[in-house]
Amino acid sequence: MHKLATLNLCLGLKNKKHLVKSLLEENKIDILCLQEVEIENGFDLKQLEITGYCLEMETNSIKSRSCIYIKNGIRYRRRLDLEVENKHLVVVDIQSVENKKTRIINIYRSFNPIGQSQRECFGDQLNVIKNAINVNTICLGDFNLDYKRKFDSQYAHSALFDLFEEKLGNEELVQLVDFETWSRCVGLDWRSSILDHIYVKEATLVSEIDQIKPCFGDHVMITTSIKGSTQVQSVWKRDWRFYTKENLCRELKKIDWQLEFDNVQDMWNNFELKVVKVVDKLVPISEFKCNTIKSKPNPIIKSKINLRNRLLKNLKRSPSNELKKRINNLNAEIRSHFFALKKKAVRRSIVPGNSKLLWQAVNTAKDIGSSTLPDNLTFGNVCVNGMDRAECFSKFFVSKVKDITDATIVDHNVYNGVRKITANNFMFMSESNVESCMKSIKQKNCEGYDRIPQRIIADGTEHLLMPLKKLFEQIYNQMAIPEQWRFSKVIPVHKKGSKHMIENYRPVSNLCGVSKVFERLILNRIGQLEILNKVDLTGKQQHGFKKAKGTCTAGLLLQSLIARGLDEGNYVAMASLDLSAAFDVVDVPLLIKRLTIMGLPDDLVELIRIWLTERYFYVEIDGVTSTTRVTWFGIIQGSILGPILYALFISPLFDIETLTCYADDKCGLEWDKDKEVLAVKVHQKLKRVTTWLTQSGLKVNEAKTDLCLFYYKDTAPITITIGNVLITSKKVINVLGVLFDQKLQWSNHISNCLLKANKALSALRLIRRFFTTNELLQFVTSNVFSILYYNSEIWHLPDLKQILKQKLLSFSANAIKMCMKFDCRRISFVNIHAMNKRATPEKYLIYKHALMLFKLYNSIDYSVEWSALNVNQILTTRQTLFISSKSNKKKVGLNAMANRLYILNGKIPLDWLNLTIDSYKVKCKNEFL
């Protein structure tokens, strides 16, 4: 049986959604038909979603006034073919247990229809009902007709009852509601009517008609029951509710960890069996109903709701101002209770600095369910749903890699690099190294093919260290890994575009927890070899996956090179290459060859080879798994070793071409005083790069290659050809999240930053009532300013146009004002920053340039700018403060780092520059922030 209800919301759903959610949970409603929801066309319906329910809104080009919430798991079909737009009707078919369908028609008869008389509008609605009605139809909703006065000749709307009989009289419908559904106290006069109706052809179709008085509005909620079929949705997963680290250690202590076996596989099988037995005991796999609403009403607040309802009945019998006051006080207490529950839920769902959790908190405040993989997907124009999704994702990931690898021919004679280090084999899997790697594993509940969650490894280090030390010694001696480690559980992760298209997802692997310790050991060994040999194996041009390197350092390098080229009167062209599935199509034998050439020791190379060779994967979605498939390509997205292995694979390219890279993003620069010559240079450079990449088995997506022509004046674009694709230069190019414009003036990027930051600020406004001023300031700093000042070292310049500086200052101040609980409109922008101990954009600019000076002064990065700084800096025998001049010829030359540092003149004592970086930062923060 399904519990069906109908309710007139009275003036809208947007502000009463949390009350509707409470009604659904407290009364265990399966299907709720709502009227007078007042949703304008174009409104984001996601904001009206309620966790555990599907929303079906009427089709209306102006304003929707009726909708239905249907609990997840109920089998139904929306009948858009039977509806007519703008008629305030929703028609759905509910699947019954006898494989029959119960048709529900939800109607709202507008009291003031637009462009029609009441009779014309109601007549159109009745025509729709007449065409949709069948023997198993339930027609319900707010008819705005008092059924008590149906036969009253003095009733103003009696003619509409006659119209109802004229249109639907032959259907022999029975109206089942016989109690008052609307009531209101006007002055001391109590008025009531039967405005909400339920019509059926067969009275046995429904049962147990009752009423519930909600804590809002003039209408009661009418409930009834219908027969229906529920598709039980559940998922099996581990139950962590009773897990503790202490219990884990107690159970692990009982086990005999003497693993005396001759080979790696037997040793691992025994270890896995013992650990999984403990895991299954402490964290059993249990069935969780996906769509069960578990909220239980608070007994105290429930009693207050019941008392309020009794007082309402008393008010109906004998109206008085005293009763009204008591009812108003109870309503305030009830609202306060539900606000406290919402506040607790919102505060629990957010932490500073995580933008995803910010939007999760917003969704919690709006009662919107978390974003999951859609039930209905498309793959090659074919609809995919339910248990077929995992298999289709698996086929897509395989076919994508196969299409690329079949289209490229790896040339093993391509340039593969030179020797960079000399190292001998060394048993690096010592007890201390294993222990440090185990403790570095993130404490997450996810698990791989071995069914051992990562948290177990980290929490159980004390007892698992010795058996794992023996295991890793065996792995090193036999140069073999357990077969279970070759299996990856792949989770589809959305990239961009429609979430309903399988093509818009990429695979991320969930690996065995202990295998991540193995990966970390290898990664640390590579890092140690770099330190011992004083070499950067991935190349200085690679800015990804390195300490003190990132998108900012890559962007600064490109910016300074462009600025110095433009300052000399050159045209500068920058091209950004796009690779298709770069990590997934890396040729493993070629990677091993390059690792050997660069000098990695044989033991390390062999361990990497066995790790990557003949791997298997399967896709898992909501507990449903696909067929297991084998793959011989790729370096595993989501693994610890994947990023460094890709960077090592690409590193030989930097010996033959000058590029600036971050992960698989590659940017190349060329400059010349002649635009035509420059176009030829760019074409030749890209041809060399794409040829090397193609011969290495990677696929360059020529159609997505971006090209930008920089010049200090307006200039016409250039055009080059890559393969068979014609590429025309743009005026703006996105480089690692920063918009570089043609003249390096940065107005495009700042506008984009303000737009993104404003979205985050709007999200904070939606939840500000749940937090204190200090908490909101923390969220603004971590969630808004982090977006506003993303890579600000690149674009936040001393000579930025004044209007752009003013925009930054005003936005920053308004973001802080949002946190204030009092009217602060008359406080100046600068003072609002000072009051809340937040740096103004100007102070933040000085602080960032102070850090830049330290790096240049100590020659940490950017050798060209270090030389320029030595030329610009003014030194005398008695000088104690930093003084620098500008050496630019054109204004665009101020983008170069050394030319910007004049903003620090007289502000930095020279002896500060001899401190450690941490001490220097503290002094700069105290001085400038």
GROMACS .gro file of C-alpha atoms in nm, residues 545-909:
model
  365
  545PHE     CA    1   5.342   1.674  -0.861
  546LYS     CA    2   5.632   1.861  -0.701
  547LYS     CA    3   5.691   2.041  -0.376
  548ALA     CA    4   5.677   2.422  -0.413
  549LYS     CA    5   5.568   2.380  -0.775
  550GLY     CA    6   5.219   2.415  -0.915
  551THR     CA    7   4.988   2.607  -1.141
  552CYS     CA    8   5.112   2.938  -0.997
  553THR     CA    9   5.482   2.877  -1.068
  554ALA     CA   10   5.397   2.762  -1.421
  555GLY     CA   11   5.180   3.067  -1.484
  556LEU     CA   12   5.440   3.309  -1.344
  557LEU     CA   13   5.709   3.167  -1.571
  558LEU     CA   14   5.489   3.202  -1.879
  559GLN     CA   15   5.381   3.552  -1.780
  560SER     CA   16   5.737   3.679  -1.733
  561LEU     CA   17   5.855   3.527  -2.061
  562ILE     CA   18   5.563   3.682  -2.248
  563ALA     CA   19   5.612   4.019  -2.079
  564ARG     CA   20   5.982   4.037  -2.162
  565GLY     CA   21   5.914   3.937  -2.520
  566LEU     CA   22   5.650   4.208  -2.559
  567ASP     CA   23   5.872   4.465  -2.387
  568GLU     CA   24   6.127   4.415  -2.665
  569GLY     CA   25   5.860   4.484  -2.927
  570ASN     CA   26   5.808   4.120  -3.025
  571TYR     CA   27   5.492   3.936  -3.113
  572VAL     CA   28   5.456   3.641  -2.875
  573ALA     CA   29   5.247   3.332  -2.948
  574MET     CA   30   5.145   3.074  -2.689
  575ALA     CA   31   4.991   2.739  -2.780
  576SER     CA   32   4.823   2.503  -2.533
  577LEU     CA   33   4.803   2.138  -2.636
  578ASP     CA   34   4.525   1.899  -2.530
  579LEU     CA   35   4.585   1.524  -2.498
  580SER     CA   36   4.311   1.263  -2.504
  581ALA     CA   37   4.310   1.024  -2.204
  582ALA     CA   38   4.685   1.081  -2.155
  583PHE     CA   39   4.721   0.875  -1.834
  584ASP     CA   40   4.516   0.585  -1.968
  585VAL     CA   41   4.710   0.526  -2.292
  586VAL     CA   42   5.071   0.543  -2.171
  587ASP     CA   43   5.265   0.260  -2.337
  588VAL     CA   44   5.408   0.057  -2.048
  589PRO     CA   45   5.706  -0.104  -2.235
  590LEU     CA   46   5.810   0.238  -2.362
  591LEU     CA   47   5.782   0.382  -2.010
  592ILE     CA   48   6.004   0.102  -1.875
  593LYS     CA   49   6.257   0.171  -2.149
  594ARG     CA   50   6.273   0.540  -2.058
  595LEU     CA   51   6.307   0.466  -1.686
  596THR     CA   52   6.601   0.237  -1.764
  597ILE     CA   53   6.768   0.494  -1.990
  598MET     CA   54   6.747   0.772  -1.731
  599GLY     CA   55   6.930   0.546  -1.485
  600LEU     CA   56   6.675   0.420  -1.234
  601PRO     CA   57   6.813   0.104  -1.068
  602ASP     CA   58   6.704  -0.231  -1.205
  603ASP     CA   59   6.516  -0.335  -0.891
  604LEU     CA   60   6.302  -0.021  -0.896
  605VAL     CA   61   6.229  -0.051  -1.269
  606GLU     CA   62   6.131  -0.416  -1.232
  607LEU     CA   63   5.893  -0.343  -0.945
  608ILE     CA   64   5.726  -0.069  -1.153
  609ARG     CA   65   5.703  -0.306  -1.451
  610ILE     CA   66   5.529  -0.583  -1.261
  611TRP     CA   67   5.301  -0.324  -1.102
  612LEU     CA   68   5.180  -0.194  -1.439
  613THR     CA   69   5.179  -0.511  -1.650
  614GLU     CA   70   4.858  -0.706  -1.712
  615ARG     CA   71   4.621  -0.513  -1.490
  616TYR     CA   72   4.249  -0.579  -1.448
  617PHE     CA   73   3.961  -0.350  -1.371
  618TYR     CA   74   3.588  -0.353  -1.314
  619VAL     CA   75   3.337  -0.070  -1.273
  620GLU     CA   76   3.118  -0.056  -0.965
  621ILE     CA   77   2.803   0.158  -0.936
  622ASP     CA   78   2.568   0.133  -0.638
  623GLY     CA   79   2.695  -0.215  -0.551
  624VAL     CA   80   2.657  -0.346  -0.910
  625THR     CA   81   2.982  -0.450  -1.080
  626SER     CA   82   3.071  -0.492  -1.445
  627THR     CA   83   3.262  -0.767  -1.617
  628THR     CA   84   3.631  -0.773  -1.522
  629ARG     CA   85   3.850  -0.662  -1.813
  630VAL     CA   86   4.224  -0.669  -1.870
  631THR     CA   87   4.431  -0.368  -1.976
  632TRP     CA   88   4.793  -0.344  -2.086
  633PHE     CA   89   4.807   0.035  -2.110
  634GLY     CA   90   4.808   0.330  -1.873
  635ILE     CA   91   4.951   0.431  -1.538
  636ILE     CA   92   4.625   0.417  -1.336
  637GLN     CA   93   4.433   0.736  -1.262
  638GLY     CA   94   4.381   0.766  -0.891
  639SER     CA   95   4.701   0.583  -0.797
  640ILE     CA   96   4.989   0.730  -0.596
  641LEU     CA   97   5.248   0.643  -0.861
  642GLY     CA   98   5.043   0.752  -1.162
  643PRO     CA   99   5.136   1.124  -1.167
  644ILE     CA  100   5.513   1.076  -1.122
  645LEU     CA  101   5.523   0.793  -1.378
  646TYR     CA  102   5.346   1.009  -1.634
  647ALA     CA  103   5.586   1.296  -1.567
  648LEU     CA  104   5.885   1.061  -1.612
  649PHE     CA  105   5.733   0.927  -1.933
  650ILE     CA  106   5.702   1.280  -2.076
  651SER     CA  107   6.036   1.414  -1.948
  652PRO     CA  108   6.249   1.333  -2.261
  653LEU     CA  109   6.040   1.585  -2.454
  654PHE     CA  110   6.189   1.866  -2.246
  655ASP     CA  111   6.538   1.777  -2.372
  656ILE     CA  112   6.440   1.866  -2.728
  657GLU     CA  113   6.169   2.133  -2.681
  658THR     CA  114   6.116   2.423  -2.442
  659LEU     CA  115   5.771   2.387  -2.290
  660THR     CA  116   5.600   2.474  -1.963
  661CYS     CA  117   5.390   2.187  -1.829
  662TYR     CA  118   5.158   2.105  -1.544
  663ALA     CA  119   5.055   1.737  -1.546
  664ASP     CA  120   4.932   1.672  -1.901
  665ASP     CA  121   4.878   2.043  -1.985
  666LYS     CA  122   5.153   2.169  -2.214
  667CYS     CA  123   5.216   2.529  -2.316
  668GLY     CA  124   5.474   2.638  -2.570
  669LEU     CA  125   5.599   2.993  -2.646
  670GLU     CA  126   5.758   3.151  -2.950
  671TRP     CA  127   5.830   3.517  -3.029
  672ASP     CA  128   5.950   3.727  -3.321
  673LYS     CA  129   5.923   4.083  -3.445
  674ASP     CA  130   5.772   3.955  -3.771
  675LYS     CA  131   5.423   3.811  -3.731
  676GLU     CA  132   5.449   3.588  -4.038
  677VAL     CA  133   5.781   3.445  -3.926
  678LEU     CA  134   5.629   3.386  -3.583
  679ALA     CA  135   5.343   3.185  -3.735
  680VAL     CA  136   5.597   2.961  -3.909
  681LYS     CA  137   5.793   2.915  -3.585
  682VAL     CA  138   5.482   2.816  -3.393
  683HIS     CA  139   5.375   2.575  -3.666
  684GLN     CA  140   5.715   2.407  -3.669
  685LYS     CA  141   5.731   2.385  -3.289
  686LEU     CA  142   5.387   2.228  -3.260
  687LYS     CA  143   5.467   1.989  -3.542
  688ARG     CA  144   5.780   1.867  -3.361
  689VAL     CA  145   5.597   1.833  -3.030
  690THR     CA  146   5.293   1.655  -3.173
  691THR     CA  147   5.515   1.421  -3.374
  692TRP     CA  148   5.709   1.320  -3.061
  693LEU     CA  149   5.389   1.274  -2.861
  694THR     CA  150   5.227   1.067  -3.137
  695GLN     CA  151   5.535   0.847  -3.176
  696SER     CA  152   5.522   0.795  -2.800
  697GLY     CA  153   5.167   0.658  -2.828
  698LEU     CA  154   4.980   0.968  -2.707
  699LYS     CA  155   4.701   1.136  -2.900
  700VAL     CA  156   4.697   1.513  -2.947
  701ASN     CA  157   4.346   1.652  -2.977
  702GLU     CA  158   4.419   1.910  -3.247
  703ALA     CA  159   4.066   2.051  -3.244
  704LYS     CA  160   4.108   2.154  -2.878
  705THR     CA  161   4.449   2.318  -2.923
  706ASP     CA  162   4.437   2.683  -2.814
  707LEU     CA  163   4.653   2.958  -2.963
  708CYS     CA  164   4.688   3.317  -2.842
  709LEU     CA  165   4.883   3.601  -3.005
  710PHE     CA  166   5.020   3.858  -2.760
  711TYR     CA  167   5.121   4.212  -2.854
  712TYR     CA  168   5.126   4.545  -2.676
  713LYS     CA  169   4.890   4.690  -2.938
  714ASP     CA  170   4.576   4.559  -3.104
  715THR     CA  171   4.672   4.325  -3.385
  716ALA     CA  172   4.512   4.086  -3.631
  717PRO     CA  173   4.517   3.713  -3.547
  718ILE     CA  174   4.745   3.453  -3.702
  719THR     CA  175   4.647   3.113  -3.836
  720ILE     CA  176   4.841   2.787  -3.825
  721THR     CA  177   4.769   2.426  -3.917
  722ILE     CA  178   4.808   2.119  -3.694
  723GLY     CA  179   4.742   1.800  -3.884
  724ASN     CA  180   4.434   1.882  -4.085
  725VAL     CA  181   4.297   2.133  -3.837
  726LEU     CA  182   4.314   2.508  -3.898
  727ILE     CA  183   4.372   2.704  -3.576
  728THR     CA  184   4.323   3.080  -3.545
  729SER     CA  185   4.474   3.270  -3.255
  730LYS     CA  186   4.246   3.409  -2.985
  731LYS     CA  187   4.264   3.727  -2.780
  732VAL     CA  188   4.222   3.537  -2.452
  733ILE     CA  189   4.356   3.196  -2.350
  734ASN     CA  190   4.294   2.991  -2.036
  735VAL     CA  191   4.621   2.876  -1.882
  736LEU     CA  192   4.572   2.654  -1.577
  737GLY     CA  193   4.269   2.850  -1.463
  738VAL     CA  194   4.406   3.199  -1.535
  739LEU     CA  195   4.281   3.398  -1.836
  740PHE     CA  196   4.577   3.552  -2.020
  741ASP     CA  197   4.458   3.835  -2.245
  742GLN     CA  198   4.639   3.968  -2.550
  743LYS     CA  199   4.794   4.273  -2.377
  744LEU     CA  200   4.834   4.120  -2.028
  745GLN     CA  201   4.589   4.369  -1.880
  746TRP     CA  202   4.396   4.101  -1.683
  747SER     CA  203   4.049   4.256  -1.695
  748ASN     CA  204   3.901   3.934  -1.837
  749HIS     CA  205   4.048   3.721  -1.562
  750ILE     CA  206   3.944   3.956  -1.282
  751SER     CA  207   3.587   3.965  -1.414
  752ASN     CA  208   3.587   3.586  -1.422
  753CYS     CA  209   3.725   3.568  -1.066
  754LEU     CA  210   3.460   3.810  -0.941
  755LEU     CA  211   3.189   3.603  -1.108
  756LYS     CA  212   3.308   3.275  -0.952
  757ALA     CA  213   3.369   3.429  -0.610
  758ASN     CA  214   3.024   3.585  -0.616
  759LYS     CA  215   2.868   3.240  -0.666
  760ALA     CA  216   3.047   3.116  -0.354
  761LEU     CA  217   2.942   3.430  -0.167
  762SER     CA  218   2.580   3.375  -0.274
  763ALA     CA  219   2.604   3.022  -0.136
  764LEU     CA  220   2.729   3.155   0.197
  765ARG     CA  221   2.441   3.402   0.211
  766LEU     CA  222   2.201   3.109   0.197
  767ILE     CA  223   2.349   2.953   0.512
  768ARG     CA  224   2.472   3.261   0.701
  769ARG     CA  225   2.190   3.242   0.958
  770PHE     CA  226   2.333   2.915   1.090
  771PHE     CA  227   2.677   3.058   1.180
  772THR     CA  228   2.837   3.324   1.397
  773THR     CA  229   3.017   3.629   1.258
  774ASN     CA  230   3.362   3.482   1.322
  775GLU     CA  231   3.269   3.155   1.155
  776LEU     CA  232   3.134   3.339   0.852
  777LEU     CA  233   3.454   3.542   0.827
  778GLN     CA  234   3.648   3.217   0.826
  779PHE     CA  235   3.427   3.079   0.549
  780VAL     CA  236   3.460   3.398   0.343
  781THR     CA  237   3.838   3.381   0.372
  782SER     CA  238   3.864   3.014   0.279
  783ASN     CA  239   3.578   2.974   0.032
  784VAL     CA  240   3.543   3.318  -0.131
  785PHE     CA  241   3.882   3.490  -0.111
  786SER     CA  242   4.053   3.166  -0.216
  787ILE     CA  243   3.861   3.193  -0.545
  788LEU     CA  244   3.898   3.569  -0.574
  789TYR     CA  245   4.277   3.559  -0.531
  790TYR     CA  246   4.346   3.231  -0.712
  791ASN     CA  247   4.703   3.258  -0.847
  792SER     CA  248   4.694   3.632  -0.773
  793GLU     CA  249   5.076   3.645  -0.799
  794ILE     CA  250   5.023   3.628  -1.175
  795TRP     CA  251   4.757   3.893  -1.236
  796HIS     CA  252   4.735   4.111  -0.924
  797LEU     CA  253   4.993   4.369  -1.031
  798PRO     CA  254   5.095   4.704  -0.878
  799ASP     CA  255   5.012   4.885  -1.204
  800LEU     CA  256   4.669   4.723  -1.243
  801LYS     CA  257   4.407   4.969  -1.369
  802GLN     CA  258   4.248   5.166  -1.087
  803ILE     CA  259   3.897   5.056  -1.182
  804LEU     CA  260   4.001   4.690  -1.145
  805LYS     CA  261   4.160   4.759  -0.807
  806GLN     CA  262   3.838   4.930  -0.697
  807LYS     CA  263   3.632   4.630  -0.806
  808LEU     CA  264   3.850   4.398  -0.598
  809LEU     CA  265   3.830   4.627  -0.295
  810SER     CA  266   3.453   4.672  -0.313
  811PHE     CA  267   3.387   4.301  -0.361
  812SER     CA  268   3.621   4.210  -0.076
  813ALA     CA  269   3.452   4.462   0.155
  814ASN     CA  270   3.100   4.351   0.060
  815ALA     CA  271   3.197   3.990   0.125
  816ILE     CA  272   3.305   4.085   0.477
  817LYS     CA  273   2.992   4.296   0.531
  818MET     CA  274   2.783   3.988   0.456
  819CYS     CA  275   2.919   3.841   0.780
  820MET     CA  276   2.814   4.135   0.994
  821LYS     CA  277   2.500   4.118   1.207
  822PHE     CA  278   2.451   4.497   1.206
  823ASP     CA  279   2.407   4.769   0.945
  824CYS     CA  280   2.758   4.860   0.826
  825ARG     CA  281   2.674   5.034   0.499
  826ARG     CA  282   2.829   5.361   0.612
  827ILE     CA  283   3.164   5.208   0.708
  828SER     CA  284   3.435   5.260   0.446
  829PHE     CA  285   3.580   4.965   0.254
  830VAL     CA  286   3.921   5.004   0.417
  831ASN     CA  287   3.779   5.032   0.769
  832ILE     CA  288   3.556   4.726   0.725
  833HIS     CA  289   3.872   4.525   0.650
  834ALA     CA  290   4.053   4.668   0.952
  835MET     CA  291   3.760   4.606   1.188
  836ASN     CA  292   3.756   4.237   1.096
  837LYS     CA  293   4.134   4.189   1.078
  838ARG     CA  294   4.130   4.115   0.707
  839ALA     CA  295   4.388   4.249   0.463
  840THR     CA  296   4.271   4.479   0.187
  841PRO     CA  297   4.359   4.372  -0.169
  842GLU     CA  298   4.638   4.633  -0.168
  843LYS     CA  299   4.798   4.488   0.146
  844TYR     CA  300   4.759   4.136   0.012
  845LEU     CA  301   4.932   4.251  -0.307
  846ILE     CA  302   5.231   4.378  -0.110
  847TYR     CA  303   5.252   4.056   0.096
  848LYS     CA  304   5.250   3.833  -0.214
  849HIS     CA  305   5.522   4.043  -0.378
  850ALA     CA  306   5.728   4.021  -0.060
  851LEU     CA  307   5.723   3.641  -0.092
  852MET     CA  308   5.811   3.673  -0.460
  853LEU     CA  309   6.114   3.889  -0.368
  854PHE     CA  310   6.241   3.625  -0.127
  855LYS     CA  311   6.229   3.356  -0.395
  856LEU     CA  312   6.403   3.571  -0.654
  857TYR     CA  313   6.658   3.710  -0.408
  858ASN     CA  314   6.761   3.361  -0.296
  859SER     CA  315   6.754   3.232  -0.655
  860ILE     CA  316   6.503   2.958  -0.576
  861ASP     CA  317   6.334   2.982  -0.915
  862TYR     CA  318   6.335   3.188  -1.236
  863SER     CA  319   6.702   3.246  -1.319
  864VAL     CA  320   6.619   3.514  -1.580
  865GLU     CA  321   6.425   3.719  -1.326
  866TRP     CA  322   6.702   3.669  -1.068
  867SER     CA  323   6.947   3.828  -1.309
  868ALA     CA  324   6.705   4.112  -1.380
  869LEU     CA  325   6.659   4.171  -1.006
  870ASN     CA  326   7.034   4.207  -0.960
  871VAL     CA  327   7.035   4.468  -1.234
  872ASN     CA  328   6.731   4.656  -1.097
  873GLN     CA  329   6.828   4.652  -0.729
  874ILE     CA  330   6.990   4.967  -0.592
  875LEU     CA  331   7.257   4.903  -0.329
  876THR     CA  332   7.475   5.141  -0.128
  877THR     CA  333   7.714   5.082   0.160
  878ARG     CA  334   7.476   5.232   0.417
  879GLN     CA  335   7.155   5.089   0.276
  880THR     CA  336   6.946   4.867   0.504
  881LEU     CA  337   6.618   4.852   0.312
  882PHE     CA  338   6.534   4.691  -0.021
  883ILE     CA  339   6.522   4.942  -0.310
  884SER     CA  340   6.462   4.846  -0.672
  885SER     CA  341   6.402   5.028  -0.999
  886LYS     CA  342   6.200   4.935  -1.308
  887SER     CA  343   6.378   4.841  -1.629
  888ASN     CA  344   6.076   4.803  -1.858
  889LYS     CA  345   6.056   4.985  -2.191
  890LYS     CA  346   5.679   4.950  -2.230
  891LYS     CA  347   5.401   4.929  -1.973
  892VAL     CA  348   5.345   4.562  -2.050
  893GLY     CA  349   5.699   4.498  -1.927
  894LEU     CA  350   5.578   4.560  -1.570
  895ASN     CA  351   5.433   4.208  -1.583
  896ALA     CA  352   5.785   4.071  -1.545
  897MET     CA  353   5.845   3.976  -1.182
  898ALA     CA  354   6.163   4.175  -1.125
  899ASN     CA  355   6.000   4.492  -1.260
  900ARG     CA  356   5.709   4.470  -1.017
  901LEU     CA  357   5.915   4.473  -0.701
  902TYR     CA  358   5.938   4.852  -0.686
  903ILE     CA  359   5.619   4.829  -0.478
  904LEU     CA  360   5.836   4.699  -0.192
  905ASN     CA  361   6.080   4.990  -0.195
  906GLY     CA  362   6.167   5.091   0.161
  907LYS     CA  363   5.942   4.822   0.311
  908ILE     CA  364   6.170   4.516   0.344
  909PRO     CA  365   6.489   4.522   0.558
   0.00000   0.00000   0.00000
